[in-house]
Short mmCIF file of C-alpha atoms in Angstrom, two decimals:
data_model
loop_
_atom_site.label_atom_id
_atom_site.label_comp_id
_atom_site.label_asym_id
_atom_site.label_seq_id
_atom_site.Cartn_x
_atom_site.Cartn_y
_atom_site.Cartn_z
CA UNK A 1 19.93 42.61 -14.86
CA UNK A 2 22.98 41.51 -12.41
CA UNK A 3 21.37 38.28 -11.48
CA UNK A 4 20.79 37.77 -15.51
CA UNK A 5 24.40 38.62 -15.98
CA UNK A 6 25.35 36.68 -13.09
CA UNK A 7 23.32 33.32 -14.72
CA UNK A 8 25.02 34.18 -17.98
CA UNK A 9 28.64 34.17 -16.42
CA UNK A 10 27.72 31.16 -14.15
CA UNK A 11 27.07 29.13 -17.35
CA UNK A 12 29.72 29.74 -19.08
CA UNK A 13 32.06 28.36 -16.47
CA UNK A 14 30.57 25.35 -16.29
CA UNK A 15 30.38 24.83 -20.18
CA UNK A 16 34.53 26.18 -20.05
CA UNK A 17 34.89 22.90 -17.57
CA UNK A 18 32.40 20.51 -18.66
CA UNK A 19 33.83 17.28 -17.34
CA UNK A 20 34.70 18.77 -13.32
CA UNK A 21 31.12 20.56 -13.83
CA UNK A 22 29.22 17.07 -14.40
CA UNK A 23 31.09 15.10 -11.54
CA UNK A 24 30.08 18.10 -9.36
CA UNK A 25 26.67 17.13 -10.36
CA UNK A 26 27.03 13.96 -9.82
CA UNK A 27 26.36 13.69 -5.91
CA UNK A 28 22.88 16.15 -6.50
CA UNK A 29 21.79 13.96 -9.61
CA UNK A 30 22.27 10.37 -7.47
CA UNK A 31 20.77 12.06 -4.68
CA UNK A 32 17.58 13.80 -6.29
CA UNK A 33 17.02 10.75 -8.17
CA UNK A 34 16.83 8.03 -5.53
CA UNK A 35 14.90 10.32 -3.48
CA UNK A 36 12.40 10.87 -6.00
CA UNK A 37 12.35 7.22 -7.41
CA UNK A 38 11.67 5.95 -3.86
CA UNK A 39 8.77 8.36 -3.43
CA UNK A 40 7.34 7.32 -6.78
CA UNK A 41 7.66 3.63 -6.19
CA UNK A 42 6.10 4.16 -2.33
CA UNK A 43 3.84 5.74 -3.76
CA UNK A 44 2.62 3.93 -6.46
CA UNK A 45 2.27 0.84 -4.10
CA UNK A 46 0.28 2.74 -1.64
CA UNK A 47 -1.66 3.76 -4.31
CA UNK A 48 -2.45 0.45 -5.97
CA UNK A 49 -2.86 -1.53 -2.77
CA UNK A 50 -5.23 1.34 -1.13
CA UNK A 51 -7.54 1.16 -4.88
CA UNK A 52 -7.52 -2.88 -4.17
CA UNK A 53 -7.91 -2.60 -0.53
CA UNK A 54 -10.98 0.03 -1.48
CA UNK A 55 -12.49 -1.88 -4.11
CA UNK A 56 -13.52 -4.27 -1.92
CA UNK A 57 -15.89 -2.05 -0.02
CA UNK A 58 -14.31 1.16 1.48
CA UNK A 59 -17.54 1.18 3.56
CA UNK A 60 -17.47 -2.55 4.34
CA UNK A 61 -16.81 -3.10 8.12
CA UNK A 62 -15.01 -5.81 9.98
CA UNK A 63 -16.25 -7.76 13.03
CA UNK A 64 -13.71 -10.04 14.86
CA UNK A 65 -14.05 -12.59 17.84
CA UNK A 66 -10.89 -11.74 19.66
CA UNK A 67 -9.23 -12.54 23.13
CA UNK A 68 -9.82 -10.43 25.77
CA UNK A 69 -6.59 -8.89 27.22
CA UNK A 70 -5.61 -6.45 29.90
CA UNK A 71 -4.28 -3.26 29.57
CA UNK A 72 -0.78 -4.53 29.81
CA UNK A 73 -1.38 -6.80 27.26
CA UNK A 74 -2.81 -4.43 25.10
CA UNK A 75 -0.22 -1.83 25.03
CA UNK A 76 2.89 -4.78 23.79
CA UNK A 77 0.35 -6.16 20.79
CA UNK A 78 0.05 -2.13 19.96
CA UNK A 79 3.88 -1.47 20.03
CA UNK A 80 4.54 -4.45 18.69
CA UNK A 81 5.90 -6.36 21.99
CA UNK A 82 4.28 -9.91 21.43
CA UNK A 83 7.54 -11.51 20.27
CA UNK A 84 7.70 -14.48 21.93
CA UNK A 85 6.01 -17.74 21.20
CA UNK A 86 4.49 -18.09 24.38
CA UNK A 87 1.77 -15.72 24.24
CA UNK A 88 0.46 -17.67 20.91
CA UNK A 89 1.13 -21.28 23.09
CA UNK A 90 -1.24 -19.89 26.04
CA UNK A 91 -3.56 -18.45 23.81
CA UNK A 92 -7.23 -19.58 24.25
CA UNK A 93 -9.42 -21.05 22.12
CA UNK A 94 -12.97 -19.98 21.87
CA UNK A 95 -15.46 -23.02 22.22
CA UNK A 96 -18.77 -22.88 20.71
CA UNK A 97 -20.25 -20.50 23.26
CA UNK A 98 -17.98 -17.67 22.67
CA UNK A 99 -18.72 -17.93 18.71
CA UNK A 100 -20.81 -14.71 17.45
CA UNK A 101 -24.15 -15.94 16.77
CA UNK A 102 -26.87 -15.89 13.40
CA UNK A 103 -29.24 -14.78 16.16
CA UNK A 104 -26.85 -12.23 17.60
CA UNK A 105 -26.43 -10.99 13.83
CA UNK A 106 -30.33 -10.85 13.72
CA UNK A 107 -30.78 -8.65 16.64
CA UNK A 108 -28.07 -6.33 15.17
CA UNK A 109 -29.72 -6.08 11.81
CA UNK A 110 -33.19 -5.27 13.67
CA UNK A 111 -30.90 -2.94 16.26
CA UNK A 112 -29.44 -1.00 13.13
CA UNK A 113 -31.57 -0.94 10.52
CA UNK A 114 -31.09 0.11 6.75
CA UNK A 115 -27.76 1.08 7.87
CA UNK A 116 -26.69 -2.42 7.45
CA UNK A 117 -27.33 -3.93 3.77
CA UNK A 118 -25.77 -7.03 4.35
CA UNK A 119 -23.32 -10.13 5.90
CA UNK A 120 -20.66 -11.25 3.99
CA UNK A 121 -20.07 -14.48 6.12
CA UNK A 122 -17.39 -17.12 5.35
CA UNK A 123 -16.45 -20.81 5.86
CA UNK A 124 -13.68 -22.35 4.75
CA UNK A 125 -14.04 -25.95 3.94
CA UNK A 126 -10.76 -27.11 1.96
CA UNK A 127 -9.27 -27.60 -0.51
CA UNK A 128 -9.83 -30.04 -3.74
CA UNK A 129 -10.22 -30.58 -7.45
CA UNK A 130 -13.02 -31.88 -9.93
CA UNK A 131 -12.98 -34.11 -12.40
CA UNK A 132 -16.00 -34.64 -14.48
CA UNK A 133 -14.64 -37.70 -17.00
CA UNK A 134 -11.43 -39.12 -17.92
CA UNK A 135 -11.92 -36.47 -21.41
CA UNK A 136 -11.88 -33.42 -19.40
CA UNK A 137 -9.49 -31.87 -17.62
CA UNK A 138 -9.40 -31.22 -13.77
CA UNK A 139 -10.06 -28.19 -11.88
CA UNK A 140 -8.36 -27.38 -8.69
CA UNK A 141 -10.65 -25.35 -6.13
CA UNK A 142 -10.89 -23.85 -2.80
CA UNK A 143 -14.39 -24.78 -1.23
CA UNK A 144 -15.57 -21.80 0.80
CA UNK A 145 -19.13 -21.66 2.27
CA UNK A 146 -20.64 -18.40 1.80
CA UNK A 147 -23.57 -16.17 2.80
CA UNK A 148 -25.59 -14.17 0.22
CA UNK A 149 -23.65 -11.32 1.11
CA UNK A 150 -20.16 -12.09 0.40
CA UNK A 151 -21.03 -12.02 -3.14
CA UNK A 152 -22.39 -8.38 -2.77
CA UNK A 153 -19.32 -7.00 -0.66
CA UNK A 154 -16.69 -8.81 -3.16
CA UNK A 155 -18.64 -7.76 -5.99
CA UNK A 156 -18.75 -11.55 -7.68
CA UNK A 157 -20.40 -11.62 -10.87
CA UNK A 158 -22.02 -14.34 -12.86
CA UNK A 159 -21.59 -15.17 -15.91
CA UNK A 160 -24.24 -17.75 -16.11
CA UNK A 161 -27.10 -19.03 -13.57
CA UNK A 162 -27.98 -17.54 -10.40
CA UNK A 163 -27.11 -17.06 -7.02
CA UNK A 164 -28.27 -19.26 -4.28
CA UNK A 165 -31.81 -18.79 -3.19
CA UNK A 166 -32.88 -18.32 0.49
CA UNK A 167 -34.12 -21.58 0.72
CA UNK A 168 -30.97 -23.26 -0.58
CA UNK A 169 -28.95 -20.48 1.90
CA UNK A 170 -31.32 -21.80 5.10
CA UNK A 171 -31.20 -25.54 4.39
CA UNK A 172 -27.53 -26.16 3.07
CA UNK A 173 -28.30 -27.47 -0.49
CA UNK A 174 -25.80 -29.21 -2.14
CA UNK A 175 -25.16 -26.54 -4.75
CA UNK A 176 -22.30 -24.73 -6.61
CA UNK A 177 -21.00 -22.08 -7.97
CA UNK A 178 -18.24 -22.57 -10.68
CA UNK A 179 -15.28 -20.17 -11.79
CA UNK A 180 -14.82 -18.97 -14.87
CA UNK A 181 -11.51 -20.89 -14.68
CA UNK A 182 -12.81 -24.19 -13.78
CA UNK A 183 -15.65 -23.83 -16.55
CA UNK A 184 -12.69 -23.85 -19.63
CA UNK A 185 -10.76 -27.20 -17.27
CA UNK A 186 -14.45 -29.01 -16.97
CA UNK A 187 -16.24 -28.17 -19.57
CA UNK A 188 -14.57 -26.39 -22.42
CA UNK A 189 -16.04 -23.14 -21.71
CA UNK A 190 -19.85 -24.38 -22.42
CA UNK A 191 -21.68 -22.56 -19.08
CA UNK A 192 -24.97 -23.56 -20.60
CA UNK A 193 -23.73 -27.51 -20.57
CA UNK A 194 -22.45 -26.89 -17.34
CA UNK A 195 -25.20 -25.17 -15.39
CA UNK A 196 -27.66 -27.54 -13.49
CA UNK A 197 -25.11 -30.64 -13.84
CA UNK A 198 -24.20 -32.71 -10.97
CA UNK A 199 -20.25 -32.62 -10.00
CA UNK A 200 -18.36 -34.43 -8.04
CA UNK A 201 -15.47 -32.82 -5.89
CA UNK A 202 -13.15 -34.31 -4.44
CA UNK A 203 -12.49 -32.56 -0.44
CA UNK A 204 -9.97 -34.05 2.36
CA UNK A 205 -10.22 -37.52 1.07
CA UNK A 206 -14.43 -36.85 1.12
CA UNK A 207 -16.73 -36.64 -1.86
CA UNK A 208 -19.70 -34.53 -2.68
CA UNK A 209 -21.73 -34.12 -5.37
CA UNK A 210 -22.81 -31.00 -6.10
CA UNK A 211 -25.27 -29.10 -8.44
CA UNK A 212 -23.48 -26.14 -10.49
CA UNK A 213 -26.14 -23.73 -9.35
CA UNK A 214 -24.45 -21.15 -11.43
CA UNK A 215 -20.52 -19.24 -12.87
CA UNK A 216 -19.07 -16.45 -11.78
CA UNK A 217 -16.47 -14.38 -13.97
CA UNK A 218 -12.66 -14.50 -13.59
CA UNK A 219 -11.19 -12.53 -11.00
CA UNK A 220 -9.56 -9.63 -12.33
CA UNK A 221 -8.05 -8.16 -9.19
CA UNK A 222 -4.25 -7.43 -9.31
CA UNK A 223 -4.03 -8.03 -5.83
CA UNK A 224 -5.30 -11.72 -6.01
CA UNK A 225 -3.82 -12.10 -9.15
CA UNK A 226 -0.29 -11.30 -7.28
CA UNK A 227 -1.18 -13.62 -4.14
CA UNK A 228 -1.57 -17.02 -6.55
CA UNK A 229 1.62 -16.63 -8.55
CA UNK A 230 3.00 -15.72 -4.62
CA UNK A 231 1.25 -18.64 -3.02
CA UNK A 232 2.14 -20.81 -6.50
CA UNK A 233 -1.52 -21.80 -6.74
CA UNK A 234 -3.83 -22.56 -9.57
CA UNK A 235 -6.70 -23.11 -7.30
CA UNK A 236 -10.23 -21.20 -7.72
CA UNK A 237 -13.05 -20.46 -5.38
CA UNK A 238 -16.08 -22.95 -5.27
CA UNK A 239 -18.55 -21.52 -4.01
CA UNK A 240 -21.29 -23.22 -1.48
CA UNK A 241 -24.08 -22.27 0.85
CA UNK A 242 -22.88 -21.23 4.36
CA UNK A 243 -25.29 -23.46 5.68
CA UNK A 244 -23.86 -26.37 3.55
CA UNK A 245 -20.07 -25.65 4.92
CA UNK A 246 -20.90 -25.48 8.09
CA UNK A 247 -22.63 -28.87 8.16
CA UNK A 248 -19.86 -30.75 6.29
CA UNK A 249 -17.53 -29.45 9.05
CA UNK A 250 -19.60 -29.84 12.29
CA UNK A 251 -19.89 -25.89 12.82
CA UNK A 252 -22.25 -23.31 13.98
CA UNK A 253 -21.36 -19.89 15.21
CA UNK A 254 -19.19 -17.35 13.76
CA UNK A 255 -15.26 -15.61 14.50
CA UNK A 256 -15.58 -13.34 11.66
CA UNK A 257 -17.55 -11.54 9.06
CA UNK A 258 -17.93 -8.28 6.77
CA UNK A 259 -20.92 -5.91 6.98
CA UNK A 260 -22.01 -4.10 4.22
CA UNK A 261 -22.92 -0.86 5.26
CA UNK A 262 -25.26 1.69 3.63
CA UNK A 263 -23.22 3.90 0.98
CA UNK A 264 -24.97 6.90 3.20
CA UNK A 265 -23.93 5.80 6.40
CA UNK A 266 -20.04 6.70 8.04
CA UNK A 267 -18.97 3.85 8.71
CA UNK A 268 -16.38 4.48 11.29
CA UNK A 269 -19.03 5.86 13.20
CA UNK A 270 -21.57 2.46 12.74
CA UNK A 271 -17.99 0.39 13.43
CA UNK A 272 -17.80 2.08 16.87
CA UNK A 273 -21.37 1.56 17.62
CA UNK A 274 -20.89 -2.31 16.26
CA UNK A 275 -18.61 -2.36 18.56
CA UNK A 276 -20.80 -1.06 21.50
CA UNK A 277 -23.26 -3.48 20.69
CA UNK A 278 -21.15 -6.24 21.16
CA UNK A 279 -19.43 -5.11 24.19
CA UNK A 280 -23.22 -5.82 25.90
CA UNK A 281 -23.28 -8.68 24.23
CA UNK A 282 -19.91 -9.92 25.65
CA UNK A 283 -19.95 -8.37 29.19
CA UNK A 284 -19.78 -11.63 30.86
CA UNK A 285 -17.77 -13.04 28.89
CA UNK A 286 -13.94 -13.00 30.85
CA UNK A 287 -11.85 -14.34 27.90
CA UNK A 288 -13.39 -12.61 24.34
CA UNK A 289 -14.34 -9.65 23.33
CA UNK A 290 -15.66 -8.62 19.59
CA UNK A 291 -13.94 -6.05 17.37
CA UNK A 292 -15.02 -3.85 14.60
CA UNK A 293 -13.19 -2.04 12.34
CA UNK A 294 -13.91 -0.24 9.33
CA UNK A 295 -12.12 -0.75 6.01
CA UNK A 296 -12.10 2.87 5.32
CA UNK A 297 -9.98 3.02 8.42
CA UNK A 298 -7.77 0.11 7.45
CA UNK A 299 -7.20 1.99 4.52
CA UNK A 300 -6.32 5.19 6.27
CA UNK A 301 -3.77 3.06 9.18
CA UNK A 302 -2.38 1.51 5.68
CA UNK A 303 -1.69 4.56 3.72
CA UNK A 304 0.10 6.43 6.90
CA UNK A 305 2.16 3.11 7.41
CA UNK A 306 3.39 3.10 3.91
CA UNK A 307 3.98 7.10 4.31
CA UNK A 308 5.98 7.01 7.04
CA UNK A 309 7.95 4.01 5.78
CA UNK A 310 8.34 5.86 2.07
CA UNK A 311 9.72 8.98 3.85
CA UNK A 312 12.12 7.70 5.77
CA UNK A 313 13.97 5.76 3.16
CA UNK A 314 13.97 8.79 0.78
CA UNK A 315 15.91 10.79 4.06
CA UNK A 316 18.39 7.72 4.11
CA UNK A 317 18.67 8.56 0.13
CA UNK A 318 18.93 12.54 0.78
CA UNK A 319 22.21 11.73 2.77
CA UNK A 320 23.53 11.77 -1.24
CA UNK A 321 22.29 15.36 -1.33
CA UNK A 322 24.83 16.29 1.47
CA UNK A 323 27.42 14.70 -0.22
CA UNK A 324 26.92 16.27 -2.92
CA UNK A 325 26.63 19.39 -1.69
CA UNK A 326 29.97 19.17 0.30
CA UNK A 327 31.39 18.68 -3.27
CA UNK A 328 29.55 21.57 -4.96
CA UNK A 329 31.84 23.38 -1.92
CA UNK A 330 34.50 21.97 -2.65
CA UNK A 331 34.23 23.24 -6.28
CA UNK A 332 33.14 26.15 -5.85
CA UNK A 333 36.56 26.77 -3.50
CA UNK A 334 38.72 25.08 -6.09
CA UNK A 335 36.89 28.29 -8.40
CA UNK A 336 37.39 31.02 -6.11
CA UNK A 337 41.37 29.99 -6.18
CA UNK A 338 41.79 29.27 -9.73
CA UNK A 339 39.88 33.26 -10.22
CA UNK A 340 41.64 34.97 -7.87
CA UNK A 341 43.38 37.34 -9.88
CA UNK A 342 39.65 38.14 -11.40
CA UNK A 343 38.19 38.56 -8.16
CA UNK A 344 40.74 41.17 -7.17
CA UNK A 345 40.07 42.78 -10.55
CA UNK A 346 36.57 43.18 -10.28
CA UNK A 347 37.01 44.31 -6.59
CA UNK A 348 39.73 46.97 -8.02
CA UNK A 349 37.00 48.52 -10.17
CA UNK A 350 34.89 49.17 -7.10
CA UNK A 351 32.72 45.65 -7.31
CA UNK A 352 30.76 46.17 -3.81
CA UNK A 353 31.15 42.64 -1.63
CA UNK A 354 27.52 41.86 -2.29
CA UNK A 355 28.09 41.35 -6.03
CA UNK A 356 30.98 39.51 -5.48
CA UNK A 357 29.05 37.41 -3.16
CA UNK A 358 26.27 37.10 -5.56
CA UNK A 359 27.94 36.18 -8.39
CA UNK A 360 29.38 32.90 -7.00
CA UNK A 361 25.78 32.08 -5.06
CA UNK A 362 23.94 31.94 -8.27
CA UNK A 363 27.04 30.06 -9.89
CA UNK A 364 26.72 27.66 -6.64
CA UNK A 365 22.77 27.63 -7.31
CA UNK A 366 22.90 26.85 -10.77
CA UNK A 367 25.35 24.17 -11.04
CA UNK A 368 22.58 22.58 -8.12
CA UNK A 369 19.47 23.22 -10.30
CA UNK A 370 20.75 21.85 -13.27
CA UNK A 371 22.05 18.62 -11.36
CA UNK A 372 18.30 18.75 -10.00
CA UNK A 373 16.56 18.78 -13.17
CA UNK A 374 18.95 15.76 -14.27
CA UNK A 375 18.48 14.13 -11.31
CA UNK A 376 14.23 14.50 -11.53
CA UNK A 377 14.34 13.70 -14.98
CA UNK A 378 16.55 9.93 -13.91
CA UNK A 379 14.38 9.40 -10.90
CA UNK A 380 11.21 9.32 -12.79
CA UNK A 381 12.38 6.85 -15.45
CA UNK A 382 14.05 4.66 -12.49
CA UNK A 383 10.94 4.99 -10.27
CA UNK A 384 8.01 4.02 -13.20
CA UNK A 385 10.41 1.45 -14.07
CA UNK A 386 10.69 -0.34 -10.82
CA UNK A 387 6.85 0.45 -10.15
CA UNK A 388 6.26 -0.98 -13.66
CA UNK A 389 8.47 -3.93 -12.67
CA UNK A 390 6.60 -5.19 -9.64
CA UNK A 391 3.35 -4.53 -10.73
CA UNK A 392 2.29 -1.35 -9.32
CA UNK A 393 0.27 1.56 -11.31
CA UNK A 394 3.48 4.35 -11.80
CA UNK A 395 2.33 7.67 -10.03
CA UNK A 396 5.05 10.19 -10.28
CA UNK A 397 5.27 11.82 -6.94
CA UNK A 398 4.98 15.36 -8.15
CA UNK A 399 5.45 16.28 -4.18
CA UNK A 400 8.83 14.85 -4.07
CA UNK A 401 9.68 16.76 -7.73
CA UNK A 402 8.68 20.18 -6.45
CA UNK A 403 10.80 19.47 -2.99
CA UNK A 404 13.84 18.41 -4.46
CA UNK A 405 13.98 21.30 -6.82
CA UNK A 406 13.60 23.53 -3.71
CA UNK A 407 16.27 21.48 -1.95
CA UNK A 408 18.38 21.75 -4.76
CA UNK A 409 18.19 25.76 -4.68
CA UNK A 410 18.92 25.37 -0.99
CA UNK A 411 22.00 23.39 -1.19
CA UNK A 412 22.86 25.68 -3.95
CA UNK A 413 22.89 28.57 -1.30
CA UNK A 414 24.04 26.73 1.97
CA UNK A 415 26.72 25.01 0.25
CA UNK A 416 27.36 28.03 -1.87
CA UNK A 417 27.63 31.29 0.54
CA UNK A 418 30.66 30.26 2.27
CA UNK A 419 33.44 30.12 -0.56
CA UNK A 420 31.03 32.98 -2.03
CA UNK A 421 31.71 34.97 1.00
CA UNK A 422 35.20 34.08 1.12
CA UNK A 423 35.97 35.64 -2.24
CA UNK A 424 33.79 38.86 -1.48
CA UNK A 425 36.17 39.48 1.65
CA UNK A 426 39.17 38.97 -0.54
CA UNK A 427 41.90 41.96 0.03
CA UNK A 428 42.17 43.46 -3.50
CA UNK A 429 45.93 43.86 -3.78
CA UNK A 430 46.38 40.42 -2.60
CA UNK A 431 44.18 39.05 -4.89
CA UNK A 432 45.86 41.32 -7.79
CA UNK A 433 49.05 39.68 -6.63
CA UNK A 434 48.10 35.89 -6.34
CA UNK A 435 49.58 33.77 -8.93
#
């Protein structure tokens, strides 16, 4: 019933001085809501980039060719330490023995099983454009030399046609496959007019004609979406055999690919053994080693990164909650002065300390949780907003809500007992006496 009374009396001081109540708010409100529209817009980017990241196989794995270094060397790249340009400048090239090998990937698939579905296997050839006749219009494309498995791990559908066959895969046809994008530039949209026709594209001053073996639908990844209007590019994906890619640019061998694991399978676990594998492999080998790391775990590394980033910008935003709990002190003492005479009243009638104390803690506590809910109420808006703005799926962070109400009850408190506790050790007849 006190602390009702207390709540009661606490609220009507601040609606008696409205104006010097709100810019004691002020400080918590700015504070709350930065903190809170940080955490939503950290959060909503961690969010969106982890579904991309994910969507393109949370069990797929990563194999690298790297350099070999020593343990020195190791422990600068890990903290970071690799700043200067020389390291790049004296940084070996592998040569065609250190490439990973189709026959290496064969003995892994045999060594491993089921628990490998696939290689998604890439090789980048350049970029071009196709015109078909001075009535169409021209397509600009990135040429990229793929195994049957890259279409699996990036789940690439068609639209129209088929993938390449094993045949085509083992001899390096001279086949295609066309973007949904390209279709509407060369052909008005028609895949039926466009599938088995011969195309000419047009690659590092080089020409190839190529059978449009089939066309895959538009990317609708936000992700890649976000990268072209970055990178300024209309450009789309033309697909090729691996085989084919390789033989246009003079190259066997590979220095990196995806597996496809099993959906049953952990794949950190078959990453570490990957990585076992080709440490036998490589044990001669004095200047590369292989890698293998598991997108699950990039995922993990990525989602701790943006964390710990998140989290520390919201602490450089709580510094406004200090603030602005110095001012709900600085308030509350201006109070205690201007209610002096009440004080000693209430104290006169045999008011114990503790009430006295009590009454201005809740006041303190109050004017904090209402400048809370303000501020949680401004730092949603402001944080879907800017999430909205760049792109990013808007995930209230319902975590940073429930701890900046609690931190708004415990500024309420801190900030609150001492001028609290200096009017409950006010001398009555001094306090009867104070004009």
């Amino acid at each position: 019933m006190m602390i009702y009374e207390n709540i009661r009396l606490a609220l009507f001081s601040l609606k008696a001085n409205k104006m010097r109540a709100l810019l004691t708010m002020l400080g918590i409100i700015i504070g709350i809501g930065s903190v809170i529209a940080i955490m939503t817009v950290g959060d909503s980017v961690t969010s969106t980039v982890a579904d991309s990241m994910s969507s393109l196989g949370a069990n797929n794995i990563t194999v690298t060719l790297e350099e070999r270094k020593d343990d020195e060397e190791a422990s600068d790249s890990m903290f970071g330490m690799n700043w200067g340009s020389s390291q790049d400048d004296n940084a070996k090239q592998p040569t065609q023995k250190d490439y990973i090998t189709t026959d290496m990937l064969r003995q892994m698939k045999e060594a491993f099983g089921d628990s490998i579905t696939a290689y998604s296997i890439t090789e980048q050839v350049g970029n071009g454009s196709i015109q078909q006749n001075a009535e169409s219009g021209k397509a600009n494309v990135s040429v990229m030399g793929t195994s049957l498995g890259y279409f699996l791990a990036n789940d690439v559908q068609l639209v129209q046609g088929s993938y390449f066959s094993e045949e085509e895969l083992e001899n390096g046809a001279m086949v295609a496959l066309l973007s949904e994008e390209a279709l509407d530039d060369l052909f008005h949209g028609d895949a039926d007019a466009a599938v088995g026709s011969t195309m000419t594209v047009s690659v590092n001053d080089k020409y190839y004609n190529l059978i449009i073996e089939g066309v895959y639908a538009k990317d609708e990844d936000e992700t890649m979406s976000m990268y072209s209007m970055f990178m300024n590019s209309d450009a789309t994906n033309l697909y090729i055999p691996l085989k084919t890619a390789q033989d246009i640019n003079h190259a066997s061998g590979y220095q990196t690919l995806t597996v496809v694991v099993d959906p049953n399978q952990n794949p950190d676990q078959l990453a570490a053994d990957i990585e076992s594998y080709f440490d036998n492999l490589y044990r001669n080998n004095r200047d590369f080693i292989v890698s293998a790391t598991s997108m699950a775990s990039m995922v993990s590394i990525m989602e701790t990164m943006m964390s710990t980033i998140t989290t520390a910008i919201a602490l450089i935003g709580g510094i406004a909650l200090v603030v602005g709990g110095i001012g709900v002190m600085n308030i509350m003492l201006v109070s205690i002065t201007e209610r002096t005479r009440e004080i000693g009243t209430r104290k006169a009638l045999g008011a114990p300390n503790s009430s006295i104390r009590l009454q201005f803690i809740i006041e303190s506590i109050v004017i904090c949780l209402i400048g809370g809910a303000i501020g949680i109420v401004v730092g949603c808006v402001g944080g879907i907003a800017a999430a909205n703005y760049i792109g990013a799926s808007a995930v209230p962070s319902v975590k940073s809500i429930l701890i900046s109400l609690g931190f708004s009850m415990a500024i309420g408190v801190f900030f609150g007992y001492y001028p609290a506790n200096k009017a409950a050790k006010l001398n009555p007849i001094d306090a009867l006496r104070y004009e």
